[in-house]
Every structure is written in structure tokens, then in C-alpha cells.
Short mmCIF file of C-alpha atoms in Angstrom, two decimals:
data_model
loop_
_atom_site.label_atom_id
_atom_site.label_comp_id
_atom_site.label_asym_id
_atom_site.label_seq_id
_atom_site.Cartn_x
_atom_site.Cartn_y
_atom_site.Cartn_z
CA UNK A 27 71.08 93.60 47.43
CA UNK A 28 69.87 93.08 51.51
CA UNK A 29 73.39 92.24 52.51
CA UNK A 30 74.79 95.38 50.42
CA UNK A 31 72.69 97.55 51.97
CA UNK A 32 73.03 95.61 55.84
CA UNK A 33 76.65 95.91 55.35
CA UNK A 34 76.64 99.53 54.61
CA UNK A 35 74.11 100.42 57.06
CA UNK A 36 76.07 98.46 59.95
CA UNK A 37 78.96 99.56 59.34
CA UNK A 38 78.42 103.56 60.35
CA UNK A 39 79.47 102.53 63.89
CA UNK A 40 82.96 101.59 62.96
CA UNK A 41 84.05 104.40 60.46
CA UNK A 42 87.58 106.35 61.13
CA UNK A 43 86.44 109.12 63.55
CA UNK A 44 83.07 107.28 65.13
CA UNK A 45 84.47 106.57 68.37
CA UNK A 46 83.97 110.38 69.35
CA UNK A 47 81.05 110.92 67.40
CA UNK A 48 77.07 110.77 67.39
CA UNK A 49 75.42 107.61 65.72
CA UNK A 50 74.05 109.73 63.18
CA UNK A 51 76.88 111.41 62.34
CA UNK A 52 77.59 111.35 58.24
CA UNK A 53 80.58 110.32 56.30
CA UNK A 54 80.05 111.58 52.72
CA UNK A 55 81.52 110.08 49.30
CA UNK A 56 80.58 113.48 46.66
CA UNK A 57 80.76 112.51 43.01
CA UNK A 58 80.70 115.32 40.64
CA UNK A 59 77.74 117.02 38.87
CA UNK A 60 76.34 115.17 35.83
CA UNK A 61 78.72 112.07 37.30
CA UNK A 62 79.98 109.34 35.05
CA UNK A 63 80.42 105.87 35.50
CA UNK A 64 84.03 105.99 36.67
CA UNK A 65 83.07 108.55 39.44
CA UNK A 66 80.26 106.01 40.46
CA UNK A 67 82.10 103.04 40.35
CA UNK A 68 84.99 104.83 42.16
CA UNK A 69 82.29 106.20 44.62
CA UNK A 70 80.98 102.80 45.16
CA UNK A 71 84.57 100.70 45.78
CA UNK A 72 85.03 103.74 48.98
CA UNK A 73 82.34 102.44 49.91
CA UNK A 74 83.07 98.64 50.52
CA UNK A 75 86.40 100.38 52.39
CA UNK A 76 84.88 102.80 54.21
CA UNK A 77 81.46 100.89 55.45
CA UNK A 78 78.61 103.32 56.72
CA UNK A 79 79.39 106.15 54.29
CA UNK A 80 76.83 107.70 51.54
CA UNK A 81 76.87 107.92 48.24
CA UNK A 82 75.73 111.53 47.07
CA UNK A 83 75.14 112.66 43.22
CA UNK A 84 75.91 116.16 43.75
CA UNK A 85 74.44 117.90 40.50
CA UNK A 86 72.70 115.22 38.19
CA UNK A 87 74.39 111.98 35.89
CA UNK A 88 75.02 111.06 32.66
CA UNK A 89 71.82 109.61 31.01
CA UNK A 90 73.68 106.24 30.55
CA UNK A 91 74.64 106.47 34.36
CA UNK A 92 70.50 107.63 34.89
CA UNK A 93 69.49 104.67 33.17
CA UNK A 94 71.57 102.08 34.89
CA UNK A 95 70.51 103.96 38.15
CA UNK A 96 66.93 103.48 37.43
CA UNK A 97 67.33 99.95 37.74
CA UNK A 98 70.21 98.87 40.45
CA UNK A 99 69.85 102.32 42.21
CA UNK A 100 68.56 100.05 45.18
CA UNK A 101 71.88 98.09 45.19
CA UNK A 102 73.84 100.90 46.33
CA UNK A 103 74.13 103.67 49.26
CA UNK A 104 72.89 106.81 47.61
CA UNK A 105 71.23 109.41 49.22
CA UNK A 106 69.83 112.58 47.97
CA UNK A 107 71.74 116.08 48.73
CA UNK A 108 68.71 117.54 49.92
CA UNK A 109 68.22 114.88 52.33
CA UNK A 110 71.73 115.31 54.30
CA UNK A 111 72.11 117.10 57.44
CA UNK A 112 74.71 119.65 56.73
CA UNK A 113 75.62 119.89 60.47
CA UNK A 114 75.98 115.64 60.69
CA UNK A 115 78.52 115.61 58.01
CA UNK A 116 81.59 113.96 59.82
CA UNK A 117 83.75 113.51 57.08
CA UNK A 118 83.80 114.21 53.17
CA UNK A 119 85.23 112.18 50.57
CA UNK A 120 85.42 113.81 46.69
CA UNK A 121 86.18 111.06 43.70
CA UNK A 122 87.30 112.07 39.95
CA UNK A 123 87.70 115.51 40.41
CA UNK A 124 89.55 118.13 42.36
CA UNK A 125 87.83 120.89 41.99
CA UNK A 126 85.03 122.17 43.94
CA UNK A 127 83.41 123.96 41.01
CA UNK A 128 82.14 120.58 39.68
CA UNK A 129 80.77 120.00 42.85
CA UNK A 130 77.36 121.99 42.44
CA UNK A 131 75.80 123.34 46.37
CA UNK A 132 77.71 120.57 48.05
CA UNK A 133 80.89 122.33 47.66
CA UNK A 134 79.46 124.19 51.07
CA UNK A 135 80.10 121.14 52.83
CA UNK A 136 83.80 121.73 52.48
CA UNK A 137 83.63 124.55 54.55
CA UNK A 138 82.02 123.15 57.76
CA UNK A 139 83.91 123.33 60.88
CA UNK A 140 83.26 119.54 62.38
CA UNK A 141 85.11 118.10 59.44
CA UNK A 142 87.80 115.50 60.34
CA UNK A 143 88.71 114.29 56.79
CA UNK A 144 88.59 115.46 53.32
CA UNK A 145 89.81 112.95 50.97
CA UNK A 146 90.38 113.13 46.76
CA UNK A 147 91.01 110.76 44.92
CA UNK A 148 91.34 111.16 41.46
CA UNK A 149 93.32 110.36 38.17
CA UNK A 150 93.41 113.90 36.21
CA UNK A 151 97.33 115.33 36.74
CA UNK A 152 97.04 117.88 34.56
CA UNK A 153 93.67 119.56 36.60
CA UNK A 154 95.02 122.67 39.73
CA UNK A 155 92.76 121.47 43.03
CA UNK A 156 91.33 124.45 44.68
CA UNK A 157 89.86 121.64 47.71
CA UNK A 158 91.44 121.51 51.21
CA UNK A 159 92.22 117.92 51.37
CA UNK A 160 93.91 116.28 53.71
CA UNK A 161 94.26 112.68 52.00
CA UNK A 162 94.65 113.02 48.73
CA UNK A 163 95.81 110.21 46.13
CA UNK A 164 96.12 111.70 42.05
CA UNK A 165 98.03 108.84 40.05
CA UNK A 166 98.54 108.36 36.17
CA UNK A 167 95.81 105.93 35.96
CA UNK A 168 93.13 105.44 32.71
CA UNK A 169 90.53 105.69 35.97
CA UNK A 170 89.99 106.57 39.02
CA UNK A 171 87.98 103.46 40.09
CA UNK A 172 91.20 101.89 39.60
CA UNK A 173 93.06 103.38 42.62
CA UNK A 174 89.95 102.42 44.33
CA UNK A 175 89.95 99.01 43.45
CA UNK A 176 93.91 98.86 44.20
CA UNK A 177 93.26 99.28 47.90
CA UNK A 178 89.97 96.71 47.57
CA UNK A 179 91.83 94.04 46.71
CA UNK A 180 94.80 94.69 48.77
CA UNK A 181 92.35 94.67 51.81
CA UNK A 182 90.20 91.59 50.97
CA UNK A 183 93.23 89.60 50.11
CA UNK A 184 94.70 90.60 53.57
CA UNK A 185 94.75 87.20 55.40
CA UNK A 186 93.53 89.16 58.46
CA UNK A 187 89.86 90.14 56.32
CA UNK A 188 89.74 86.00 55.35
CA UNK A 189 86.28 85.66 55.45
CA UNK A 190 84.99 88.84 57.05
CA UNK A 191 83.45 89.57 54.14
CA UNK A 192 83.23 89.65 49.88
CA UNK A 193 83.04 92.01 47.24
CA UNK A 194 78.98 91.89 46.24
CA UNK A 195 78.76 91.02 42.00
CA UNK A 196 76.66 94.17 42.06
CA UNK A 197 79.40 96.12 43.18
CA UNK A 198 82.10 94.86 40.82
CA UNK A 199 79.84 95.41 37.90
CA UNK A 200 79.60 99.42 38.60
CA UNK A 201 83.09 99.66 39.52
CA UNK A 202 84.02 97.31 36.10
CA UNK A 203 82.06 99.48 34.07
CA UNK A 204 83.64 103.01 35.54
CA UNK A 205 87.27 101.39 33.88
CA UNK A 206 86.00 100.09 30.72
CA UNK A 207 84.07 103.87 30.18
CA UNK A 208 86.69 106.13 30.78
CA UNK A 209 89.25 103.86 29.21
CA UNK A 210 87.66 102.98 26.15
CA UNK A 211 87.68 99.23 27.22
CA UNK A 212 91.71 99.87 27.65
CA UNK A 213 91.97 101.34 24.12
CA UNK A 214 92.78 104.98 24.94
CA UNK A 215 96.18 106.30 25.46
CA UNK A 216 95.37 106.82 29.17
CA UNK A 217 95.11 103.17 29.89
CA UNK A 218 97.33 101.45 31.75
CA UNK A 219 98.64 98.03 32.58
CA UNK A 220 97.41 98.98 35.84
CA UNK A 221 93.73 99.73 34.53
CA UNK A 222 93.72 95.88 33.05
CA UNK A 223 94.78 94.42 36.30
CA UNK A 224 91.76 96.25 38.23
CA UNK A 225 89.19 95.23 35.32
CA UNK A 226 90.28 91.38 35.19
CA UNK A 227 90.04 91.51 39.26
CA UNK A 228 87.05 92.22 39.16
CA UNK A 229 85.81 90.19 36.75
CA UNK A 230 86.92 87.29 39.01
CA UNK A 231 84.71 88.73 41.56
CA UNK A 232 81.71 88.42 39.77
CA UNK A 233 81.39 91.62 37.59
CA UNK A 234 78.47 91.09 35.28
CA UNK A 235 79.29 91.10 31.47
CA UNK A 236 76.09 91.55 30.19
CA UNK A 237 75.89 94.40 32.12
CA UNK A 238 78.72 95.47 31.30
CA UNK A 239 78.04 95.35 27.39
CA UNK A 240 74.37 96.86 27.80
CA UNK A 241 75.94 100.16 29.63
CA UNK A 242 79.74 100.59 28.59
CA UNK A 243 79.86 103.24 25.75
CA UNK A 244 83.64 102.95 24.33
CA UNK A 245 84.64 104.98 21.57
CA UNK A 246 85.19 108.71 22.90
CA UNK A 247 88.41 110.16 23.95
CA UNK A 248 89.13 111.56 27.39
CA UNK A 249 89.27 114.99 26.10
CA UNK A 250 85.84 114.27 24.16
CA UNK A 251 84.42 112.52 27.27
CA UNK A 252 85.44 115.99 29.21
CA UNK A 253 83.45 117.84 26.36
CA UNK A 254 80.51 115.82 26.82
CA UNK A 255 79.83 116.47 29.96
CA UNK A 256 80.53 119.91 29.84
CA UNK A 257 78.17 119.86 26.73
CA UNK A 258 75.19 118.05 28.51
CA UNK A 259 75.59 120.71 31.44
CA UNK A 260 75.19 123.45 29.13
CA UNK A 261 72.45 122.69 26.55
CA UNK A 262 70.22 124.80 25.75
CA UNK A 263 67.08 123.56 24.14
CA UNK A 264 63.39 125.60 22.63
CA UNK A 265 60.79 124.03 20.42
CA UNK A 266 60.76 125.18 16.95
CA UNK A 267 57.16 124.29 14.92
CA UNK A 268 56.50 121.27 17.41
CA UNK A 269 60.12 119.85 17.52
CA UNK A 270 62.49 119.99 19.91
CA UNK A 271 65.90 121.94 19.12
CA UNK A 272 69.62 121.77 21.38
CA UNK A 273 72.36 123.82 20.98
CA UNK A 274 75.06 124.14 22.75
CA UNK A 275 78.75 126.47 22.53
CA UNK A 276 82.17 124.56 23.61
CA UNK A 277 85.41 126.21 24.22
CA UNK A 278 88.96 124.85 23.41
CA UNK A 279 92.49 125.95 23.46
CA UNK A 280 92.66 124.21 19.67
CA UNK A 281 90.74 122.26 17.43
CA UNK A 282 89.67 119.29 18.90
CA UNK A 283 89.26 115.91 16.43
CA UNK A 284 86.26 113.84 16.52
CA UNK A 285 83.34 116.20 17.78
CA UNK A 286 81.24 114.59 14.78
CA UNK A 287 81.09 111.43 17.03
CA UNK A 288 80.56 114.00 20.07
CA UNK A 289 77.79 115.34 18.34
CA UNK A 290 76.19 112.01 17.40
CA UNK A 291 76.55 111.04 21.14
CA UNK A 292 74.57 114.07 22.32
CA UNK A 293 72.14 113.87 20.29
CA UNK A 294 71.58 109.84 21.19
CA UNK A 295 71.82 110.76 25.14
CA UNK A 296 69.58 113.41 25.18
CA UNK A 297 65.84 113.79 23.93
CA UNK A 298 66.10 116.52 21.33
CA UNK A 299 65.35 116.18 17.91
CA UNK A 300 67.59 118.04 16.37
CA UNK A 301 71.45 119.71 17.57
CA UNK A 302 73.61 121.89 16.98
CA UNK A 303 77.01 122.12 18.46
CA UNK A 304 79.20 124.81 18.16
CA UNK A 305 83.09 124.92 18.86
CA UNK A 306 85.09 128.16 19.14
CA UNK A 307 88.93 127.88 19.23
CA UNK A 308 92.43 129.66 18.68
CA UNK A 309 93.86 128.86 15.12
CA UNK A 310 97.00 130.66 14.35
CA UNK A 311 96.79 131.40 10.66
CA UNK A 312 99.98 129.28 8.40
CA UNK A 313 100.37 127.57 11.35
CA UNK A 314 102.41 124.55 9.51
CA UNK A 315 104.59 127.29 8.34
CA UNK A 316 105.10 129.76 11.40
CA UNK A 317 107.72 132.13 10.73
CA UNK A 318 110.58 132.73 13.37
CA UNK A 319 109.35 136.35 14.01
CA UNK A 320 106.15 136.43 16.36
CA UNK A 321 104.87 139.71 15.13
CA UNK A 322 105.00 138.39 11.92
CA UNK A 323 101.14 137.86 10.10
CA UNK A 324 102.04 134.28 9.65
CA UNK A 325 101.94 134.04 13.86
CA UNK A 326 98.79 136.19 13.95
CA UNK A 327 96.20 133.86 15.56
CA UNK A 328 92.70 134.26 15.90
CA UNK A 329 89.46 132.24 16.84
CA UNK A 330 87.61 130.03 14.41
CA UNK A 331 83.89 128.56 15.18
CA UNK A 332 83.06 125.36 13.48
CA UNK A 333 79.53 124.31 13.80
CA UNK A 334 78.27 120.72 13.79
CA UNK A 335 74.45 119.59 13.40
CA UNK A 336 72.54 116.37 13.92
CA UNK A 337 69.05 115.55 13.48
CA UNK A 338 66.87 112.77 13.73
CA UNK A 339 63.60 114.35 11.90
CA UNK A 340 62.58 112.30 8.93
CA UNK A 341 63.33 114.08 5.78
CA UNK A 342 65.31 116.20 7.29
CA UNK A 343 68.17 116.69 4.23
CA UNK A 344 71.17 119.63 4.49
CA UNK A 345 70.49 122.91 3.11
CA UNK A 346 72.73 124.14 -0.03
CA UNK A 347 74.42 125.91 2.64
CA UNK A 348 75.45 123.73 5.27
CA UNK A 349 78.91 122.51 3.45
CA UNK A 350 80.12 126.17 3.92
CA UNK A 351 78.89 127.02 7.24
CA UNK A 352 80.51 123.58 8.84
CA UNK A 353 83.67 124.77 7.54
CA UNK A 354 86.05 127.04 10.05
CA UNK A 355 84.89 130.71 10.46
CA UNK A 356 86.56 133.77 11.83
CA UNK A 357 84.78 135.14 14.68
#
């Protein structure tokens, strides 16, 4: 843990840009608001390559990601937005995401003058960047740790870095579990041979299993894994005779499969007692039988709402009505 944070520490005097500037001046590493484990472990990996720079949590984390934070929070550089020194900020670095709406206040930063470097890195193709970067690396990759660890390994196992220094076990761990998360342990779609290469690197540098298997939460989608943190950034929760009641609206192009499990995951990460998820998308009426002409009823779409609820009060058992309000609805 000492040598993580002496490293780190050390190192501010020999970051790109430092020969011109101030000791105190900042390089930044911004994961996104309620940050995941792949934008962590991503955010941590810059940080073994770019030594001196500071970890910042820019609007909350996922309560797994809060929970594994509350105990190794000490292992890594993090430092609190409110405690940065807009006007020391020397250079800005923006992991799994390009867009500075999921950025919370620290989207400002982007806009300072004294900037030498903004740099994203992410692995979402599909997703229009509205940031003003001027390194930017987007691959096809099951996660973005995974470019990150790419360019770790290609450094340490530089002949030239022999011995300079090692990858720390508590660093591998993080950056392990940000691949395993947001590839469903290499089971979704998204993963790649790639993906598999990173992971078993790092588990030759000391990534810790058992910490792995206490924290990594396989089993969601990436599409589901996008609705879940939109979801936990939008509840809305009231007390209703002495328990405590969630609810929150989503919003999809089309139905989306598997927001049973979505639901079940909410209500396990957060500390309501009973939820309520709602989900309004466009259904085109017939739609396995679309007729050639557009104007034709049959192509007539509209929105549907399907409404999903969880609970975890004891003899809690669903009303006579509940079969026909889970079912789709027009709006």
C-alpha cells in the first residue's frame, strides 16, 4: 500500500508537461458519475503509466464499487472533486466514456485554458463524443481497462523498464475485476480474445481471486449494465407506512430482455424495501408481420410501459392485479 502510494506521490515531478510547470500542478484521471469497476480499474492502470496523477470519482459509484472502496480506498490515488484546485489542473484524462454529460461539475474542467492534454479512452463505438480530446483511443474491446492494461504490459515488459518497477497485486486486482464486470467474466458478446489476454496478464501479476469472486457481479448484459446505472442515478425513493419504497422510469428505443434480473439487482444494491421499475418503449403494432406500405395500421407504432416490482417485505404476496399490470400497456 506505502510503495503504491510513494510511487504515485513521487512521480508528479516527471509527468508529460512538468518540466514547465509548478510542483503542484495536477494531472487528473475523471471516471464517470456513479463509476463502475471497469472505469476504476481503467482509471487505476493510467495511473501506474502516468505516475503523479489523481484519481477523481466525479459524481458517486456503484454500491459494489462503494463497498470495495470502503476497504482498499487507501491503496489507490483518489482524491475528492471538491478538494482539487481548478486553476492547478495541468492535464485531464476521461476513462469509459466520451461524453461530458456523465461527467457531473467536473465537466468544467474541460474548459480551462492551462490545459495541455485531454485524453479518452474508452471502448463504447457506438456513443457521439461531445469532449475536445486531443489523445483519444476507442477500440472494440469487452473493456476499457483492457486498452489500459495493453500499454501496461507493453511498458513493463520493455527491457528498458527491467526492474524500475512492478505492477502492485492491489492494482491488478481492481483492474482484473473492471474486465471480468463489464465482460461477464468473458461471457458477453462484447468480449474479446483480447479481453482474456489482459485478464490472464494480470492474473500472473498477482491479481487477487478471492477478491475477485467477493466483488465481480457477472450475469448482466452491457445494455442492462448501461440501464443500471442510469437506473441507480435516477431513483426516486419515499417511505410508505414505515418502509422504504424506489421507483424509477427507463427509456428504450425497444423492449429490452432481462430487466427482471435488472430489477432484482437494484433492489439488492440499493437499501429500499420495495421497487418498482418502469420501462417505456416504441412497439410497432404486428410487428412480425409489417406490411410493405408504411402508412399502413400494421406499421403504426406506439409506446408500451411495462412495469416490474420487487420486494423484500415479509408477506409481501402479488395483488390479483399484478399479472395484468406487468403486461405491456399503451401509453
Amino acid at each position: 500500500m506505502k510503495l503504491l502510494l510513494a510511487r504515485c506521490t513521487l512521480g508528479e515531478i516527471a509527468t508529460p508537461g512538468a518540466k514547465n510547470a509548478g510542483f503542484s500542478a495536477m494531472d487528473l484521471i475523471l471516471c464517470h458519475t456513479t463509476a463502475d469497476f471497469d472505469a476504476l480499474g481503467a482509471a487505476v492502470g493510467l495511473c501506474v503509466l502516468r505516475p503523479g496523477s489523481r484519481i477523481v470519482l466525479t459524481g458517486g459509484c456503484h454500491p459494489t464499487v462503494r463497498d470495495f472502496l470502503a476497504l482498499h480506498r487507501d491503496e489507490y490515488p483518489l482524491i475528492e472533486r471538491r478538494a482539487v484546485n481548478p486553476q492547478k489542473i495541468r492535464s485531464i484524462a476521461i476513462v469509459d466514456s466520451t461524453q461530458r454529460d456523465r461527467l457531473g461539475k467536473a465537466a468544467e474542467w474541460l474548459d480551462l485554458p492551462q490545459l495541455n492534454e485531454i485524453a479518452v479512452f474508452d471502448h463504447h463505438l457506438e456513443a457521439h463524443s461531445d469532449i475536445p480530446a486531443t489523445i483519444s483511443q476507442i477500440e472494440a474491446v469487452g473493456a476499457t481497462t483492457t486498452l489500459i492494461v495493453e500499454k501496461l504490459r507493453e511498458k513493463l515488459e520493455n527491457p528498458e523498464n527491467s526492474g524500475t518497477f512492478r505492477l502492485q497485486p492491489s492494482e491488478a486486482t481492481v483492474m482484473a475485476l473492471g474486465i471480468h464486470v463489464d465482460t461477464g467474466s468473458l461471457t458477453f458478446e462484447s468480449a474479446t480474445p483480447r479481453d482474456a489476454t489482459a485478464l490472464a496478464w494480470l492474473m500472473s501479476q498477482g491479481a487477487s481471486l478471492r477478491v475477485i469472486a467477493e466483488y465481480a457481479e457477472p450475469g448482466l448484459s452491457p445494455q442492462l449494465q448501461d440501464l443500471l446505472s442510469e437506473a441507480l442515478e435516477n431513483l426516486r425513493s419515499d417511505s410508505l407506512h414505515g418502509y422504504s419504497v424506489a421507483w424509477v422510469l427507463l427509456y428504450t428505443e425497444a423492449f429490452v430482455p432481462g430487466l427482471s434480473s435488472l430489477t432484482a439487482r437494484l433492489l439488492d444494491l440499493t437499501e429500499t424495501d420495495a421497487l418498482l421499475l418502469g420501462n417505456v418503449y416504441k412497439y410497432g403494432e404486428n410487428d412480425s408481420k409489417r406490411s410493405a406500405n408504411p402508412d399502413s395500421e400494421e406499421q403504426q407504432v406506439s409506446n408500451r410501459l411495462t412495469i416490474i416490482g420487487r420486494s423484500r417485505i415479509e408477506g409481501t404476496t402479488p395483488p390479483p392485479w399484478l399479472p395484468a399490470m406487468l403486461t405491456q400497456y399503451k401509453l
